[in-house]
mmCIF file of C-alpha atoms and ligand atoms in Angstrom:
data_model
loop_
_atom_site.group_PDB
_atom_site.id
_atom_site.type_symbol
_atom_site.label_atom_id
_atom_site.label_comp_id
_atom_site.label_asym_id
_atom_site.label_seq_id
_atom_site.Cartn_x
_atom_site.Cartn_y
_atom_site.Cartn_z
ATOM 1 C CA MET A 1 39.418 33.912 17.236
ATOM 2 C CA GLU A 2 36.243 35.893 16.647
ATOM 3 C CA LEU A 3 34.874 38.401 19.186
ATOM 4 C CA VAL A 4 31.090 38.021 19.444
ATOM 5 C CA CYS A 5 29.447 40.971 21.198
ATOM 6 C CA PRO A 6 25.958 41.661 22.523
ATOM 7 C CA ALA A 7 23.648 44.457 21.404
ATOM 8 C CA GLY A 8 20.276 45.192 23.003
ATOM 9 C CA ASN A 9 19.633 48.285 20.887
ATOM 10 C CA THR A 10 21.012 50.303 17.985
ATOM 11 C CA THR A 11 23.306 52.437 20.160
ATOM 12 C CA ALA A 12 24.856 49.338 21.715
ATOM 13 C CA LEU A 13 25.277 47.798 18.259
ATOM 14 C CA ARG A 14 27.127 50.876 16.971
ATOM 15 C CA THR A 15 29.217 51.012 20.147
ATOM 16 C CA ALA A 16 30.232 47.361 19.789
ATOM 17 C CA ILE A 17 31.208 47.937 16.139
ATOM 18 C CA ASP A 18 33.225 51.063 17.015
ATOM 19 C CA ASN A 19 35.150 49.189 19.693
ATOM 20 C CA GLY A 20 36.166 46.164 17.662
ATOM 21 C CA ALA A 21 33.404 43.544 17.525
ATOM 22 C CA ASP A 22 33.788 40.975 14.755
ATOM 23 C CA THR A 23 30.220 39.806 15.187
ATOM 24 C CA ILE A 24 27.149 41.185 16.978
ATOM 25 C CA TYR A 25 24.317 39.083 18.340
ATOM 26 C CA THR A 26 20.841 40.522 18.732
ATOM 27 C CA GLY A 27 17.225 39.563 19.405
ATOM 28 C CA LEU A 28 13.753 40.615 18.320
ATOM 29 C CA SER A 29 11.504 42.480 20.770
ATOM 30 C CA ASP A 30 9.505 39.480 21.903
ATOM 31 C CA ALA A 31 9.746 36.204 23.822
ATOM 32 C CA THR A 32 11.595 34.431 20.994
ATOM 33 C CA ASN A 33 14.953 35.251 22.604
ATOM 34 C CA ALA A 34 16.387 34.794 26.078
ATOM 35 C CA ARG A 35 16.799 38.490 26.884
ATOM 36 C CA HIS A 36 13.181 39.572 26.652
ATOM 37 C CA PHE A 37 13.009 42.759 28.709
ATOM 38 C CA PRO A 38 10.868 45.879 28.142
ATOM 39 C CA GLY A 39 12.604 48.440 25.929
ATOM 40 C CA LEU A 40 15.274 45.968 24.832
ATOM 41 C CA ASN A 41 15.946 44.418 21.437
ATOM 42 C CA PHE A 42 15.091 45.226 17.858
ATOM 43 C CA SER A 43 12.038 45.661 15.675
ATOM 44 C CA PRO A 44 12.507 44.185 12.171
ATOM 45 C CA ASP A 45 13.109 47.696 10.766
ATOM 46 C CA GLN A 46 15.702 48.511 13.423
ATOM 47 C CA LEU A 47 17.425 45.207 12.805
ATOM 48 C CA ALA A 48 17.500 45.806 9.035
ATOM 49 C CA GLN A 49 19.166 49.169 9.681
ATOM 50 C CA GLY A 50 21.620 47.604 12.154
ATOM 51 C CA ILE A 51 22.560 44.833 9.712
ATOM 52 C CA SER A 52 23.142 47.369 6.967
ATOM 53 C CA GLU A 53 25.430 49.484 9.189
ATOM 54 C CA ALA A 54 27.303 46.437 10.459
ATOM 55 C CA HIS A 55 27.874 44.985 6.998
ATOM 56 C CA LYS A 56 29.246 48.303 5.735
ATOM 57 C CA ARG A 57 31.877 48.028 8.493
ATOM 58 C CA GLY A 58 32.592 44.349 7.770
ATOM 59 C CA VAL A 59 30.859 43.115 10.932
ATOM 60 C CA ARG A 60 28.518 40.105 10.985
ATOM 61 C CA VAL A 61 25.118 40.079 12.741
ATOM 62 C CA LEU A 62 23.502 37.028 14.346
ATOM 63 C CA LEU A 63 19.914 36.777 15.555
ATOM 64 C CA ALA A 64 19.119 34.767 18.686
ATOM 65 C CA VAL A 65 15.809 32.902 18.481
ATOM 66 C CA ASN A 66 16.842 30.786 21.414
ATOM 67 C CA THR A 67 13.795 30.242 23.594
ATOM 68 C CA TYR A 68 11.566 27.222 23.156
ATOM 69 C CA ALA A 69 8.437 27.534 21.039
ATOM 70 C CA GLN A 70 5.445 27.354 23.340
ATOM 71 C CA PRO A 71 2.235 25.412 22.747
ATOM 72 C CA GLY A 72 0.020 27.614 20.629
ATOM 73 C CA GLY A 73 2.935 29.977 19.871
ATOM 74 C CA TRP A 74 4.610 28.158 16.998
ATOM 75 C CA GLU A 75 3.708 30.859 14.481
ATOM 76 C CA ARG A 76 5.592 33.524 16.434
ATOM 77 C CA TRP A 77 8.786 31.463 16.647
ATOM 78 C CA ARG A 78 8.531 30.299 13.038
ATOM 79 C CA SER A 79 8.030 33.868 11.919
ATOM 80 C CA ALA A 80 11.181 34.945 13.815
ATOM 81 C CA VAL A 81 13.191 32.383 11.815
ATOM 82 C CA ASP A 82 11.615 33.606 8.561
ATOM 83 C CA GLN A 83 12.378 37.217 9.475
ATOM 84 C CA ALA A 84 16.004 36.343 10.206
ATOM 85 C CA ALA A 85 16.316 34.895 6.707
ATOM 86 C CA ALA A 86 14.460 37.779 5.061
ATOM 87 C CA LEU A 87 16.549 40.416 6.865
ATOM 88 C CA GLY A 88 19.810 38.824 5.754
ATOM 89 C CA VAL A 89 21.401 38.037 9.124
ATOM 90 C CA ASP A 90 24.678 36.150 8.962
ATOM 91 C CA GLY A 91 23.422 33.367 11.184
ATOM 92 C CA ILE A 92 20.625 32.349 13.500
ATOM 93 C CA ILE A 93 21.132 31.086 17.057
ATOM 94 C CA LEU A 94 18.611 28.367 17.902
ATOM 95 C CA ALA A 95 17.937 25.873 20.704
ATOM 96 C CA ASP A 96 14.525 24.320 19.981
ATOM 97 C CA ILE A 97 14.893 21.198 17.806
ATOM 98 C CA GLY A 98 11.580 21.950 16.088
ATOM 99 C CA LEU A 99 12.918 25.341 15.035
ATOM 100 C CA LEU A 100 16.289 23.889 14.068
ATOM 101 C CA ASP A 101 14.469 21.421 11.836
ATOM 102 C CA TYR A 102 12.250 24.154 10.366
ATOM 103 C CA ALA A 103 15.213 26.458 9.708
ATOM 104 C CA ALA A 104 17.281 23.664 8.131
ATOM 105 C CA ARG A 105 14.474 22.661 5.781
ATOM 106 C CA THR A 106 13.092 26.114 4.946
ATOM 107 C CA HIS A 107 16.225 28.271 4.892
ATOM 108 C CA PRO A 108 19.091 25.827 4.247
ATOM 109 C CA ASN A 109 21.501 28.631 3.336
ATOM 110 C CA LEU A 110 20.994 30.506 6.617
ATOM 111 C CA PRO A 111 23.869 29.423 8.913
ATOM 112 C CA ARG A 112 22.584 27.784 12.092
ATOM 113 C CA HIS A 113 24.317 28.055 15.469
ATOM 114 C CA LEU A 114 23.271 25.965 18.439
ATOM 115 C CA SER A 115 22.482 28.299 21.336
ATOM 116 C CA VAL A 116 23.913 27.823 24.803
ATOM 117 C CA GLN A 117 20.249 27.163 25.660
ATOM 118 C CA GLY A 118 20.549 23.939 23.660
ATOM 119 C CA SER A 119 22.819 22.668 26.433
ATOM 120 C CA ALA A 120 25.099 20.469 24.317
ATOM 121 C CA THR A 121 27.909 19.333 26.604
ATOM 122 C CA SER A 122 29.378 16.389 24.679
ATOM 123 C CA VAL A 123 30.789 15.570 21.256
ATOM 124 C CA GLU A 124 27.909 13.123 20.781
ATOM 125 C CA ALA A 125 25.326 15.864 21.327
ATOM 126 C CA LEU A 126 27.148 18.178 18.921
ATOM 127 C CA ARG A 127 27.294 15.408 16.325
ATOM 128 C CA PHE A 128 23.542 14.892 16.660
ATOM 129 C CA TYR A 129 22.793 18.572 16.036
ATOM 130 C CA HIS A 130 25.298 18.676 13.187
ATOM 131 C CA GLU A 131 24.009 15.564 11.435
ATOM 132 C CA CYS A 132 20.303 16.307 11.936
ATOM 133 C CA PHE A 133 20.220 20.064 11.456
ATOM 134 C CA GLY A 134 23.537 20.996 9.849
ATOM 135 C CA ILE A 135 24.619 23.388 12.595
ATOM 136 C CA ARG A 136 27.798 25.253 11.784
ATOM 137 C CA ARG A 137 28.633 26.325 15.334
ATOM 138 C CA ALA A 138 27.657 25.584 18.945
ATOM 139 C CA VAL A 139 27.879 27.802 22.007
ATOM 140 C CA LEU A 140 29.060 25.668 24.921
ATOM 141 C CA PRO A 141 27.225 25.945 28.266
ATOM 142 C CA ARG A 142 29.027 27.595 31.189
ATOM 143 C CA VAL A 143 29.049 24.386 33.216
ATOM 144 C CA LEU A 144 32.122 22.796 31.621
ATOM 145 C CA SER A 145 35.632 22.755 33.074
ATOM 146 C CA LEU A 146 38.526 23.856 30.878
ATOM 147 C CA ALA A 147 39.619 20.214 30.548
ATOM 148 C CA GLN A 148 36.132 19.281 29.332
ATOM 149 C CA VAL A 149 36.101 22.142 26.827
ATOM 150 C CA GLN A 150 39.493 21.025 25.491
ATOM 151 C CA GLN A 151 38.320 17.433 25.250
ATOM 152 C CA ILE A 152 35.187 18.396 23.310
ATOM 153 C CA ALA A 153 37.105 20.780 21.055
ATOM 154 C CA ALA A 154 39.512 18.000 20.052
ATOM 155 C CA ASP A 155 36.691 16.032 18.367
ATOM 156 C CA ALA A 156 33.904 18.548 17.781
ATOM 157 C CA PRO A 157 32.359 18.331 14.301
ATOM 158 C CA VAL A 158 31.442 22.058 14.405
ATOM 159 C CA GLU A 159 32.957 25.414 15.331
ATOM 160 C CA LEU A 160 32.838 26.150 19.059
ATOM 161 C CA GLU A 161 32.009 29.413 20.792
ATOM 162 C CA VAL A 162 32.514 29.894 24.537
ATOM 163 C CA PHE A 163 31.591 32.644 26.972
ATOM 164 C CA GLY A 164 34.430 34.976 27.882
ATOM 165 C CA PHE A 165 32.866 37.563 30.127
ATOM 166 C CA GLY A 166 29.610 38.515 31.844
ATOM 167 C CA SER A 167 26.855 37.201 34.058
ATOM 168 C CA LEU A 168 27.112 33.608 35.137
ATOM 169 C CA CYS A 169 24.379 31.040 34.934
ATOM 170 C CA ILE A 170 24.970 28.185 37.339
ATOM 171 C CA MET A 171 22.453 25.762 35.820
ATOM 172 C CA ALA A 172 22.769 23.674 32.668
ATOM 173 C CA GLU A 173 21.376 26.372 30.447
ATOM 174 C CA GLY A 174 18.040 25.735 28.854
ATOM 175 C CA ARG A 175 17.075 23.535 31.793
ATOM 176 C CA CYS A 176 16.631 26.031 34.649
ATOM 177 C CA LEU A 177 13.175 26.089 36.188
ATOM 178 C CA LEU A 178 13.935 28.350 39.172
ATOM 179 C CA SER A 179 12.005 31.264 37.737
ATOM 180 C CA SER A 180 9.109 29.015 36.768
ATOM 181 C CA TYR A 181 8.588 28.050 40.412
ATOM 182 C CA ALA A 182 8.111 31.679 41.371
ATOM 183 C CA THR A 183 6.413 33.147 38.301
ATOM 184 C CA GLY A 184 5.249 30.377 35.995
ATOM 185 C CA GLU A 185 7.630 31.787 33.358
ATOM 186 C CA SER A 186 11.262 30.883 32.695
ATOM 187 C CA PRO A 187 14.092 32.051 30.433
ATOM 188 C CA ASN A 188 13.359 29.023 28.264
ATOM 189 C CA THR A 189 9.744 29.986 27.656
ATOM 190 C CA ALA A 190 9.290 33.724 28.179
ATOM 191 C CA GLY A 191 12.857 34.866 27.569
ATOM 192 C CA ALA A 192 13.780 36.158 31.035
ATOM 193 C CA CYS A 193 14.914 34.615 34.322
ATOM 194 C CA SER A 194 12.982 37.239 36.245
ATOM 195 C CA PRO A 195 10.307 38.686 33.949
ATOM 196 C CA ALA A 196 10.096 42.423 34.692
ATOM 197 C CA GLY A 197 6.321 42.298 35.231
ATOM 198 C CA HIS A 198 6.884 40.109 38.297
ATOM 199 C CA VAL A 199 9.610 42.259 39.883
ATOM 200 C CA ARG A 200 8.761 44.595 42.780
ATOM 201 C CA TRP A 201 11.000 46.907 44.795
ATOM 202 C CA ASP A 202 9.968 48.206 48.263
ATOM 203 C CA GLU A 203 11.865 50.818 50.252
ATOM 204 C CA THR A 204 11.258 51.395 53.967
ATOM 205 C CA ALA A 205 11.749 54.662 55.902
ATOM 206 C CA ASP A 206 15.247 53.619 57.074
ATOM 207 C CA GLY A 207 16.381 53.128 53.450
ATOM 208 C CA THR A 208 16.202 49.318 53.417
ATOM 209 C CA LEU A 209 15.367 48.068 49.924
ATOM 210 C CA SER A 210 13.616 44.747 49.349
ATOM 211 C CA SER A 211 13.372 43.008 45.970
ATOM 212 C CA ARG A 212 10.606 40.516 45.280
ATOM 213 C CA LEU A 213 9.771 38.238 42.379
ATOM 214 C CA ASN A 214 6.040 37.559 42.245
ATOM 215 C CA GLY A 215 5.935 38.132 46.011
ATOM 216 C CA VAL A 216 8.946 35.931 46.804
ATOM 217 C CA LEU A 217 11.536 37.891 48.776
ATOM 218 C CA ILE A 218 14.818 37.639 46.822
ATOM 219 C CA ASP A 219 17.036 40.065 48.707
ATOM 220 C CA ARG A 220 17.113 42.913 51.195
ATOM 221 C CA PHE A 221 19.704 45.689 50.890
ATOM 222 C CA LYS A 222 20.836 48.096 53.604
ATOM 223 C CA ALA A 223 20.673 51.811 52.827
ATOM 224 C CA GLY A 224 23.444 52.585 50.330
ATOM 225 C CA GLU A 225 24.166 48.924 49.527
ATOM 226 C CA LYS A 226 24.406 48.194 45.775
ATOM 227 C CA ALA A 227 21.236 46.381 44.736
ATOM 228 C CA GLY A 228 21.333 43.828 41.909
ATOM 229 C CA TYR A 229 18.438 42.790 39.676
ATOM 230 C CA PRO A 230 16.445 40.150 41.573
ATOM 231 C CA THR A 231 17.398 36.806 40.062
ATOM 232 C CA LEU A 232 16.518 33.735 42.120
ATOM 233 C CA CYS A 233 19.903 32.053 41.800
ATOM 234 C CA LYS A 234 21.618 35.193 43.100
ATOM 235 C CA GLY A 235 19.235 35.923 46.003
ATOM 236 C CA ARG A 236 20.052 35.884 49.710
ATOM 237 C CA PHE A 237 18.100 33.298 51.627
ATOM 238 C CA THR A 238 18.080 31.939 55.168
ATOM 239 C CA VAL A 239 19.073 28.276 55.227
ATOM 240 C CA ALA A 240 19.895 26.482 58.502
ATOM 241 C CA ASP A 241 19.981 29.818 60.387
ATOM 242 C CA ARG A 242 22.469 31.309 57.965
ATOM 243 C CA THR A 243 21.455 34.134 55.639
ATOM 244 C CA ASP A 244 23.663 34.281 52.574
ATOM 245 C CA HIS A 245 23.820 33.916 48.805
ATOM 246 C CA THR A 246 22.740 30.298 49.032
ATOM 247 C CA LEU A 247 23.229 29.353 45.382
ATOM 248 C CA GLU A 248 25.676 31.883 43.975
ATOM 249 C CA PRO A 249 27.155 35.208 45.095
ATOM 250 C CA PRO A 250 26.961 38.089 42.622
ATOM 251 C CA THR A 251 30.035 37.706 40.410
ATOM 252 C CA SER A 252 30.920 37.784 36.720
ATOM 253 C CA LEU A 253 32.692 35.224 34.585
ATOM 254 C CA ASN A 254 36.056 36.472 33.304
ATOM 255 C CA THR A 255 38.258 34.201 31.185
ATOM 256 C CA LEU A 256 40.878 36.733 30.130
ATOM 257 C CA ASP A 257 43.506 34.465 31.758
ATOM 258 C CA LEU A 258 42.416 31.486 29.655
ATOM 259 C CA LEU A 259 42.662 33.060 26.205
ATOM 260 C CA PRO A 260 45.844 31.228 25.098
ATOM 261 C CA ALA A 261 44.476 27.884 26.320
ATOM 262 C CA LEU A 262 41.176 28.435 24.518
ATOM 263 C CA HIS A 263 43.031 29.518 21.394
ATOM 264 C CA ARG A 264 45.254 26.426 21.492
ATOM 265 C CA ALA A 265 42.172 24.235 21.977
ATOM 266 C CA GLY A 266 40.811 25.583 18.690
ATOM 267 C CA ILE A 267 37.906 27.613 20.045
ATOM 268 C CA THR A 268 36.544 29.674 17.141
ATOM 269 C CA ALA A 269 34.803 32.477 19.006
ATOM 270 C CA ILE A 270 34.612 34.236 22.360
ATOM 271 C CA LYS A 271 31.193 35.496 23.363
ATOM 272 C CA LEU A 272 30.545 38.427 25.677
ATOM 273 C CA GLU A 273 27.301 38.182 27.663
ATOM 274 C CA GLY A 274 25.113 41.256 28.120
ATOM 275 C CA ARG A 275 22.410 42.252 25.645
ATOM 276 C CA GLN A 276 20.712 43.906 28.633
ATOM 277 C CA ARG A 277 23.786 46.079 29.353
ATOM 278 C CA SER A 278 24.238 49.782 28.635
ATOM 279 C CA PRO A 279 26.281 51.124 25.698
ATOM 280 C CA GLY A 280 28.807 52.438 28.258
ATOM 281 C CA TYR A 281 29.356 48.908 29.565
ATOM 282 C CA ILE A 282 29.556 47.514 26.021
ATOM 283 C CA ARG A 283 32.159 50.142 25.061
ATOM 284 C CA GLN A 284 34.510 49.266 27.878
ATOM 285 C CA VAL A 285 34.140 45.488 27.813
ATOM 286 C CA VAL A 286 34.406 45.163 24.023
ATOM 287 C CA ALA A 287 37.482 47.430 23.934
ATOM 288 C CA VAL A 288 39.279 45.355 26.592
ATOM 289 C CA TRP A 289 38.510 42.063 24.854
ATOM 290 C CA ARG A 290 39.475 43.398 21.417
ATOM 291 C CA GLN A 291 42.920 44.368 22.715
ATOM 292 C CA ALA A 292 43.356 41.116 24.629
ATOM 293 C CA ILE A 293 42.392 38.881 21.686
ATOM 294 C CA ASP A 294 44.636 40.814 19.303
ATOM 295 C CA ARG A 295 47.596 40.472 21.680
ATOM 296 C CA CYS A 296 46.888 36.788 22.212
ATOM 297 C CA LEU A 297 46.644 36.074 18.469
ATOM 298 C CA ALA A 298 49.841 37.994 17.766
ATOM 299 C CA ALA A 299 51.895 36.129 20.372
ATOM 300 C CA PRO A 300 49.954 33.421 22.261
ATOM 301 C CA ASP A 301 52.972 32.210 24.224
ATOM 302 C CA ALA A 302 53.852 35.678 25.473
ATOM 303 C CA TYR A 303 50.280 36.703 26.297
ATOM 304 C CA THR A 304 49.204 37.690 29.800
ATOM 305 C CA PRO A 305 46.262 39.912 30.683
ATOM 306 C CA GLU A 306 47.319 43.426 31.623
ATOM 307 C CA PRO A 307 46.455 44.539 35.174
ATOM 308 C CA GLY A 308 44.616 47.569 33.800
ATOM 309 C CA GLU A 309 42.372 45.319 31.704
ATOM 310 C CA GLN A 310 41.548 43.096 34.666
ATOM 311 C CA ALA A 311 40.806 46.148 36.822
ATOM 312 C CA ARG A 312 38.450 47.587 34.201
ATOM 313 C CA LEU A 313 36.566 44.306 33.921
ATOM 314 C CA SER A 314 36.374 43.866 37.706
ATOM 315 C CA ALA A 315 34.896 47.342 38.089
ATOM 316 C CA LEU A 316 32.148 46.373 35.620
ATOM 317 C CA SER A 317 31.458 42.986 37.209
ATOM 318 C CA GLU A 318 28.551 41.932 39.375
ATOM 319 C CA GLY A 319 29.546 42.403 43.007
ATOM 320 C CA SER A 320 32.791 43.946 41.634
ATOM 321 C CA GLN A 321 34.297 40.456 41.538
ATOM 322 C CA THR A 322 35.096 37.943 38.820
ATOM 323 C CA THR A 323 35.506 34.192 38.644
ATOM 324 C CA LEU A 324 36.647 31.528 36.198
ATOM 325 C CA GLY A 325 33.457 29.683 37.100
ATOM 326 C CA ALA A 326 33.291 26.056 36.030
ATOM 327 C CA TYR A 327 36.390 26.455 33.823
ATOM 328 C CA SER A 328 38.575 26.181 36.933
ATOM 329 C CA ARG A 329 36.624 23.328 38.542
ATOM 330 C CA SER A 330 38.801 20.303 39.286
ATOM 331 C CA TRP A 331 35.937 17.780 39.529
ATOM 332 C CA GLN A 332 33.965 16.582 36.493
HETATM 333 S S1 LIG B 401 17.710 31.861 37.249
HETATM 334 FE FE1 LIG B 401 19.957 31.838 37.422
HETATM 335 S S2 LIG B 401 20.557 29.691 37.082
HETATM 336 FE FE2 LIG B 401 18.455 29.960 36.282
HETATM 337 S S3 LIG B 401 18.700 30.487 34.085
HETATM 338 FE FE3 LIG B 401 18.578 32.413 35.239
HETATM 339 S S4 LIG B 401 20.745 32.945 35.616
HETATM 340 FE FE4 LIG B 401 20.695 30.751 35.096
#
């Protein structure tokens, strides 16, 4: 089972390598990937340097080009695929079928992974991507129950990667338009749920902090209350006289408990979310998952997460709480 870790900059990449990543996934500094935030990601030169350092340590590097090419922007997305091939990444993570087709025809030897943004939730969908574009691996969306993941894994024609830890996305990924309603831009087009240029923070004299996305009030925090980045799905809204996290409370996915089941199902790789996270976060999360995967692989039947590991992950989680998300859902 491979540990696939995020890196939003060179320091995070080195930190992930030092703490036991098998594979690092990255993005270029533009809207071609779904973590397009100011100051984040890699220039081609930085990525070349990162790949060289990773390869010397036996670690693979993937490049996410997982937003959808926009009308009039094809050249930018095509160029990102070409750069991935020229830089010698170990695989490219794609969602757009036009780009998958381009990559398969132009760079047939560059391994292609279907991004979670491709939203493939059935064996039939995986077969389509495999037959048409020769994908080697698919990242499953975080909307599937464990039983569904096991069912798909039993017949999947490609390697499967699932999310192990990090921010949750409650929509079928690649199909969320929440941010578009407020800003005209979405993670699928501009690479961010809440593009930073649309975010505004206001603090009043009594210490109350309000977060807005293009003028839409997302949340209001009392003085001293921990304030999260304003994402529409995690905002507090008043519905039927009740003000609460209407769609989803702040929480992080944590599947440490499910490692043996995922291993038995034949899942190839565990992905950690968080290219936007600090190197300090990466250090702790990668170290916990490295230890857990090694213990699980050594003795799957005897494996249980250690309380210290769970406590470390909880402390790093959104709202200081974790969930199994859709994995534990009983309905289909
Ligand atoms: S706004 Fe929320 S539900 Fe939509 S893509 Fe972003 S994280 Fe997912």
